[in-house]
Amino acid sequence: MTKKLRGLLVAVLLIPLFGLGLATPALAEGAAAGASSVADDPSADIKDRLAAIRGLTVTEERPTTTGHRYFLLTYTQPIDHDRPWLGSFQQRLSVLHRGYDRPTVYFTNGYALRTTPSRTEPARLVDGNQVSVEYRYFTPSRPVPADWSKAGIRQGAADSHRIITALKRIYQEEWLSTGGSKGGMSSTYHRRFFPDDVAGTIAYVAPNDVDDREDSAYSRFFRNVGTPECRAALTAAQRELLVRRDRLFARYTADNAAAGSTFTTTGSADRAYESGVLDTVWAFWQYSLAADCAKVPAATATDDELYAWFDAQSGITGNSDQSLANYTAYYYQAGTELGAPSFDVSHLKGLLHYDYKELYSPRTYVPKNIAMRFDPSAMRDIDRWVRNSAERIIYVYGQNDPWGAEPFRLGRGSEDSYVYTVPGGNHGANIEKLPAAESAAATAKVLEWAGLGGDAAAGSLSGQYHVPPIGPLDEEGLKQDRVRL
């Protein structure tokens, strides 16, 4: 076939995809070889360059700190990357612009997009641009009607690949990726399927549930975390929430009725209450520190004190239809690919109304009209890749965070990759909270991968580049880290 004929054929094939806004950036550029574009003009304003990328729409520019510009955007994504002709949806993202000469950090949020300007720790360390993305099927980044079989990790990784490929026309320095909790998991999944999209990944508090049927690690965690006194206090408080169920449940139903809550998804308010009680100890260690053990109500505490603690840990309306609707995409993924934790509840024997394994499972939190079928091979594939092929990944965990009970582990095939643990840390663990030597080593790697100096220069943080101090954008980012899901 002649070059001319091939070119015509490519153009013909791309026409319907252009109409949907789904032609991949690489194909689009190939079809329009030699054509100039505002997107490729470094002298053009960043807003105009973003708007010139096919499929990308700038919906708003919001004010932010000096030296940065902040944009909210949507990007046209195929519902199914393998069959793009089946339709598309608009995926939300944001761009925090620092400069064309700076590295760019891709933030795989894992959940809904937070639209307040903020900066992740890696973006601060490299003083770079930041692209933050809403994970597919979190509203409003959800096609209507939604084919939930397309909500998986391969499709999400392909979303990231298309966005990064498109934006590399503008941001041509090194790229890193990052995310916390489910975002850290998502950043790993993206690297599994597109390992060369970024130069390195910093994944925070990312669980790795390789075998969803084997969860003994979580039970071991709760038997050993903290001090015996703190564990005993938490057990007593959790039991009291069930011992006083009649009185506290009446208050629970009244408060939810006042909030307009319904409980169709969980099945009943009683099931929602019991699920919330099961969550309390997990939530305590996820968000609290050892010093907060002193705030756990005693078994002799008043109903008011116990109920307030329950609300602080699990949220009175947390298992209502209205609250769960924000996390349907997460629970769907947990019940089809990611897996979900379970742990020993023998200390609650005689106090539970429902079968624990059935109640405390992703199926409970997803509307029954959405079909779910678990694929046990998905996480085994990810774990195998991390151990055998992963390159340039940093994992950071908190010692007292239950999500770290089943962490990512490196293997003989993992290259230039590291696992760090913050002593006494919770789900907000980060590089800064590590012991000084480890924090410096991890920071050095981030700078090295970002192209900001060799290992030795970055390690001493000497030379021309200095890590910026924490500012307002970072304070907002740390605030969000404290409530990572």
mmCIF file of N, CA, C and O in Angstrom, residues 288-343:
data_model
loop_
_atom_site.group_PDB
_atom_site.id
_atom_site.type_symbol
_atom_site.label_atom_id
_atom_site.label_comp_id
_atom_site.label_asym_id
_atom_site.label_seq_id
_atom_site.Cartn_x
_atom_site.Cartn_y
_atom_site.Cartn_z
ATOM 1 N N SER A 288 -6.920 8.829 63.162
ATOM 2 C CA SER A 288 -6.434 9.329 64.444
ATOM 3 C C SER A 288 -5.000 8.895 64.699
ATOM 4 O O SER A 288 -4.426 8.092 63.963
ATOM 5 N N LEU A 289 -4.427 9.423 65.764
ATOM 6 C CA LEU A 289 -3.090 9.052 66.216
ATOM 7 C C LEU A 289 -3.185 8.437 67.608
ATOM 8 O O LEU A 289 -4.233 8.510 68.262
ATOM 9 N N ALA A 290 -2.097 7.848 68.051
ATOM 10 C CA ALA A 290 -2.104 7.174 69.352
ATOM 11 C C ALA A 290 -2.554 8.120 70.463
ATOM 12 O O ALA A 290 -3.229 7.700 71.412
ATOM 13 N N ALA A 291 -2.199 9.394 70.343
ATOM 14 C CA ALA A 291 -2.571 10.362 71.379
ATOM 15 C C ALA A 291 -4.086 10.514 71.510
ATOM 16 O O ALA A 291 -4.593 10.921 72.564
ATOM 17 N N ASP A 292 -4.819 10.185 70.446
ATOM 18 C CA ASP A 292 -6.279 10.328 70.468
ATOM 19 C C ASP A 292 -6.964 9.209 71.236
ATOM 20 O O ASP A 292 -8.183 9.252 71.439
ATOM 21 N N CYS A 293 -6.202 8.210 71.670
ATOM 22 C CA CYS A 293 -6.796 7.141 72.475
ATOM 23 C C CYS A 293 -7.432 7.699 73.743
ATOM 24 O O CYS A 293 -8.410 7.146 74.261
ATOM 25 N N ALA A 294 -6.866 8.785 74.242
ATOM 26 C CA ALA A 294 -7.394 9.396 75.477
ATOM 27 C C ALA A 294 -8.808 9.951 75.275
ATOM 28 O O ALA A 294 -9.536 10.182 76.252
ATOM 29 N N LYS A 295 -9.222 10.147 74.016
ATOM 30 C CA LYS A 295 -10.545 10.709 73.725
ATOM 31 C C LYS A 295 -11.612 9.644 73.506
ATOM 32 O O LYS A 295 -12.784 9.967 73.311
ATOM 33 N N VAL A 296 -11.217 8.374 73.521
ATOM 34 C CA VAL A 296 -12.188 7.304 73.332
ATOM 35 C C VAL A 296 -13.082 7.235 74.563
ATOM 36 O O VAL A 296 -12.577 7.141 75.692
ATOM 37 N N PRO A 297 -14.404 7.273 74.395
ATOM 38 C CA PRO A 297 -15.290 7.274 75.572
ATOM 39 C C PRO A 297 -15.208 5.953 76.330
ATOM 40 O O PRO A 297 -15.101 4.877 75.739
ATOM 41 N N ALA A 298 -15.255 6.055 77.632
ATOM 42 C CA ALA A 298 -15.225 4.867 78.486
ATOM 43 C C ALA A 298 -16.553 4.129 78.407
ATOM 44 O O ALA A 298 -17.567 4.683 77.957
ATOM 45 N N ALA A 299 -16.569 2.894 78.859
ATOM 46 C CA ALA A 299 -17.811 2.120 78.860
ATOM 47 C C ALA A 299 -18.874 2.775 79.727
ATOM 48 O O ALA A 299 -20.074 2.542 79.554
ATOM 49 N N THR A 300 -18.442 3.625 80.665
ATOM 50 C CA THR A 300 -19.376 4.328 81.557
ATOM 51 C C THR A 300 -19.780 5.696 81.021
ATOM 52 O O THR A 300 -20.488 6.444 81.709
ATOM 53 N N ALA A 301 -19.363 6.032 79.797
ATOM 54 C CA ALA A 301 -19.687 7.339 79.225
ATOM 55 C C ALA A 301 -21.198 7.492 79.046
ATOM 56 O O ALA A 301 -21.939 6.510 78.954
ATOM 57 N N THR A 302 -21.639 8.737 78.981
ATOM 58 C CA THR A 302 -23.057 8.996 78.762
ATOM 59 C C THR A 302 -23.438 8.641 77.324
ATOM 60 O O THR A 302 -22.573 8.527 76.436
ATOM 61 N N ASP A 303 -24.730 8.507 77.086
ATOM 62 C CA ASP A 303 -25.207 8.260 75.730
ATOM 63 C C ASP A 303 -24.771 9.378 74.792
ATOM 64 O O ASP A 303 -24.391 9.126 73.638
ATOM 65 N N ASP A 304 -24.824 10.598 75.280
ATOM 66 C CA ASP A 304 -24.435 11.745 74.447
ATOM 67 C C ASP A 304 -22.975 11.638 74.028
ATOM 68 O O ASP A 304 -22.628 11.876 72.863
ATOM 69 N N GLU A 305 -22.100 11.290 74.966
ATOM 70 C CA GLU A 305 -20.677 11.183 74.673
ATOM 71 C C GLU A 305 -20.399 10.049 73.690
ATOM 72 O O GLU A 305 -19.612 10.193 72.749
ATOM 73 N N LEU A 306 -21.064 8.936 73.896
ATOM 74 C CA LEU A 306 -20.848 7.778 73.029
ATOM 75 C C LEU A 306 -21.367 8.043 71.625
ATOM 76 O O LEU A 306 -20.706 7.717 70.630
ATOM 77 N N TYR A 307 -22.534 8.671 71.545
ATOM 78 C CA TYR A 307 -23.143 8.955 70.240
ATOM 79 C C TYR A 307 -22.301 9.974 69.461
ATOM 80 O O TYR A 307 -22.120 9.850 68.246
ATOM 81 N N ALA A 308 -21.762 10.968 70.163
ATOM 82 C CA ALA A 308 -20.908 11.967 69.503
ATOM 83 C C ALA A 308 -19.643 11.315 68.951
ATOM 84 O O ALA A 308 -19.175 11.653 67.860
ATOM 85 N N TRP A 309 -19.085 10.370 69.701
ATOM 86 C CA TRP A 309 -17.888 9.664 69.222
ATOM 87 C C TRP A 309 -18.216 8.818 68.002
ATOM 88 O O TRP A 309 -17.450 8.773 67.032
ATOM 89 N N PHE A 310 -19.345 8.144 68.034
ATOM 90 C CA PHE A 310 -19.809 7.354 66.891
ATOM 91 C C PHE A 310 -19.933 8.237 65.650
ATOM 92 O O PHE A 310 -19.470 7.881 64.561
ATOM 93 N N ASP A 311 -20.510 9.412 65.821
ATOM 94 C CA ASP A 311 -20.672 10.340 64.708
ATOM 95 C C ASP A 311 -19.313 10.792 64.183
ATOM 96 O O ASP A 311 -19.099 10.893 62.961
ATOM 97 N N ALA A 312 -18.367 11.048 65.088
ATOM 98 C CA ALA A 312 -17.038 11.509 64.674
ATOM 99 C C ALA A 312 -16.289 10.431 63.901
ATOM 100 O O ALA A 312 -15.511 10.741 62.982
ATOM 101 N N GLN A 313 -16.505 9.172 64.230
ATOM 102 C CA GLN A 313 -15.775 8.096 63.560
ATOM 103 C C GLN A 313 -16.447 7.686 62.251
ATOM 104 O O GLN A 313 -15.795 7.609 61.204
ATOM 105 N N SER A 314 -17.742 7.411 62.274
ATOM 106 C CA SER A 314 -18.423 6.824 61.123
ATOM 107 C C SER A 314 -19.357 7.782 60.390
ATOM 108 O O SER A 314 -19.655 7.559 59.215
ATOM 109 N N GLY A 315 -19.822 8.809 61.077
ATOM 110 C CA GLY A 315 -20.772 9.731 60.456
ATOM 111 C C GLY A 315 -22.179 9.184 60.546
ATOM 112 O O GLY A 315 -22.469 8.095 60.049
ATOM 113 N N ILE A 316 -23.066 9.925 61.176
ATOM 114 C CA ILE A 316 -24.428 9.443 61.398
ATOM 115 C C ILE A 316 -25.152 9.172 60.081
ATOM 116 O O ILE A 316 -25.897 8.204 59.951
ATOM 117 N N THR A 317 -24.915 10.001 59.081
ATOM 118 C CA THR A 317 -25.589 9.812 57.785
ATOM 119 C C THR A 317 -24.693 9.091 56.775
ATOM 120 O O THR A 317 -25.037 8.998 55.599
ATOM 121 N N GLY A 318 -23.558 8.556 57.231
ATOM 122 C CA GLY A 318 -22.561 8.007 56.317
ATOM 123 C C GLY A 318 -23.024 6.834 55.485
ATOM 124 O O GLY A 318 -22.520 6.610 54.385
ATOM 125 N N ASN A 319 -24.006 6.052 55.980
ATOM 126 C CA ASN A 319 -24.477 4.889 55.235
ATOM 127 C C ASN A 319 -25.862 5.106 54.626
ATOM 128 O O ASN A 319 -26.528 4.140 54.235
ATOM 129 N N SER A 320 -26.255 6.352 54.528
ATOM 130 C CA SER A 320 -27.529 6.659 53.867
ATOM 131 C C SER A 320 -27.370 6.571 52.353
ATOM 132 O O SER A 320 -26.253 6.621 51.825
ATOM 133 N N ASP A 321 -28.489 6.437 51.658
ATOM 134 C CA ASP A 321 -28.436 6.416 50.193
ATOM 135 C C ASP A 321 -27.767 7.667 49.659
ATOM 136 O O ASP A 321 -27.000 7.609 48.694
ATOM 137 N N GLN A 322 -28.068 8.788 50.294
ATOM 138 C CA GLN A 322 -27.560 10.070 49.797
ATOM 139 C C GLN A 322 -26.042 10.148 49.917
ATOM 140 O O GLN A 322 -25.372 10.672 49.018
ATOM 141 N N SER A 323 -25.479 9.629 51.005
ATOM 142 C CA SER A 323 -24.021 9.652 51.163
ATOM 143 C C SER A 323 -23.350 8.585 50.313
ATOM 144 O O SER A 323 -22.325 8.833 49.665
ATOM 145 N N LEU A 324 -23.912 7.396 50.293
ATOM 146 C CA LEU A 324 -23.299 6.306 49.536
ATOM 147 C C LEU A 324 -23.279 6.571 48.042
ATOM 148 O O LEU A 324 -22.402 6.075 47.329
ATOM 149 N N ALA A 325 -24.234 7.366 47.548
ATOM 150 C CA ALA A 325 -24.286 7.652 46.109
ATOM 151 C C ALA A 325 -22.994 8.295 45.613
ATOM 152 O O ALA A 325 -22.631 8.144 44.444
ATOM 153 N N ASN A 326 -22.292 8.989 46.506
ATOM 154 C CA ASN A 326 -21.027 9.625 46.116
ATOM 155 C C ASN A 326 -19.900 8.616 45.925
ATOM 156 O O ASN A 326 -18.861 8.960 45.337
ATOM 157 N N TYR A 327 -20.090 7.397 46.422
ATOM 158 C CA TYR A 327 -19.014 6.404 46.395
ATOM 159 C C TYR A 327 -19.413 5.095 45.715
ATOM 160 O O TYR A 327 -18.734 4.088 45.870
ATOM 161 N N THR A 328 -20.493 5.136 44.944
ATOM 162 C CA THR A 328 -20.924 3.923 44.241
ATOM 163 C C THR A 328 -19.794 3.361 43.383
ATOM 164 O O THR A 328 -19.560 2.145 43.350
ATOM 165 N N ALA A 329 -19.080 4.249 42.693
ATOM 166 C CA ALA A 329 -18.009 3.790 41.802
ATOM 167 C C ALA A 329 -16.898 3.096 42.585
ATOM 168 O O ALA A 329 -16.306 2.128 42.095
ATOM 169 N N TYR A 330 -16.601 3.574 43.787
ATOM 170 C CA TYR A 330 -15.574 2.916 44.597
ATOM 171 C C TYR A 330 -16.038 1.523 45.025
ATOM 172 O O TYR A 330 -15.315 0.528 44.864
ATOM 173 N N TYR A 331 -17.238 1.448 45.613
ATOM 174 C CA TYR A 331 -17.697 0.157 46.110
ATOM 175 C C TYR A 331 -17.893 -0.839 44.968
ATOM 176 O O TYR A 331 -17.658 -2.042 45.139
ATOM 177 N N TYR A 332 -18.299 -0.338 43.790
ATOM 178 C CA TYR A 332 -18.409 -1.222 42.635
ATOM 179 C C TYR A 332 -17.029 -1.803 42.296
ATOM 180 O O TYR A 332 -16.889 -3.013 42.084
ATOM 181 N N GLN A 333 -16.018 -0.944 42.253
ATOM 182 C CA GLN A 333 -14.672 -1.437 41.951
ATOM 183 C C GLN A 333 -14.171 -2.399 43.026
ATOM 184 O O GLN A 333 -13.532 -3.410 42.721
ATOM 185 N N ALA A 334 -14.447 -2.075 44.290
ATOM 186 C CA ALA A 334 -14.010 -2.955 45.375
ATOM 187 C C ALA A 334 -14.645 -4.333 45.248
ATOM 188 O O ALA A 334 -14.010 -5.353 45.547
ATOM 189 N N GLY A 335 -15.895 -4.368 44.801
ATOM 190 C CA GLY A 335 -16.606 -5.627 44.693
ATOM 191 C C GLY A 335 -16.400 -6.366 43.393
ATOM 192 O O GLY A 335 -16.898 -7.493 43.240
ATOM 193 N N THR A 336 -15.658 -5.771 42.458
ATOM 194 C CA THR A 336 -15.435 -6.439 41.172
ATOM 195 C C THR A 336 -13.962 -6.668 40.854
ATOM 196 O O THR A 336 -13.626 -7.592 40.116
ATOM 197 N N GLU A 337 -13.059 -5.830 41.420
ATOM 198 C CA GLU A 337 -11.638 -5.985 41.120
ATOM 199 C C GLU A 337 -10.724 -5.755 42.322
ATOM 200 O O GLU A 337 -9.790 -6.517 42.561
ATOM 201 N N LEU A 338 -10.948 -4.686 43.066
ATOM 202 C CA LEU A 338 -9.983 -4.245 44.074
ATOM 203 C C LEU A 338 -9.949 -5.129 45.306
ATOM 204 O O LEU A 338 -8.910 -5.240 45.961
ATOM 205 N N GLY A 339 -11.063 -5.721 45.651
ATOM 206 C CA GLY A 339 -11.160 -6.442 46.906
ATOM 207 C C GLY A 339 -11.509 -5.501 48.047
ATOM 208 O O GLY A 339 -11.448 -4.279 47.922
ATOM 209 N N ALA A 340 -11.898 -6.073 49.174
ATOM 210 C CA ALA A 340 -12.288 -5.275 50.342
ATOM 211 C C ALA A 340 -11.879 -6.011 51.602
ATOM 212 O O ALA A 340 -11.859 -7.245 51.631
ATOM 213 N N PRO A 341 -11.556 -5.278 52.665
ATOM 214 C CA PRO A 341 -11.056 -5.916 53.888
ATOM 215 C C PRO A 341 -12.164 -6.543 54.725
ATOM 216 O O PRO A 341 -13.320 -6.101 54.706
ATOM 217 N N SER A 342 -11.801 -7.558 55.472
ATOM 218 C CA SER A 342 -12.642 -8.092 56.538
ATOM 219 C C SER A 342 -11.724 -8.423 57.710
ATOM 220 O O SER A 342 -10.505 -8.543 57.538
ATOM 221 N N PHE A 343 -12.286 -8.557 58.898
ATOM 222 C CA PHE A 343 -11.463 -8.770 60.082
ATOM 223 C C PHE A 343 -12.291 -9.453 61.162
ATOM 224 O O PHE A 343 -13.522 -9.542 61.078
#
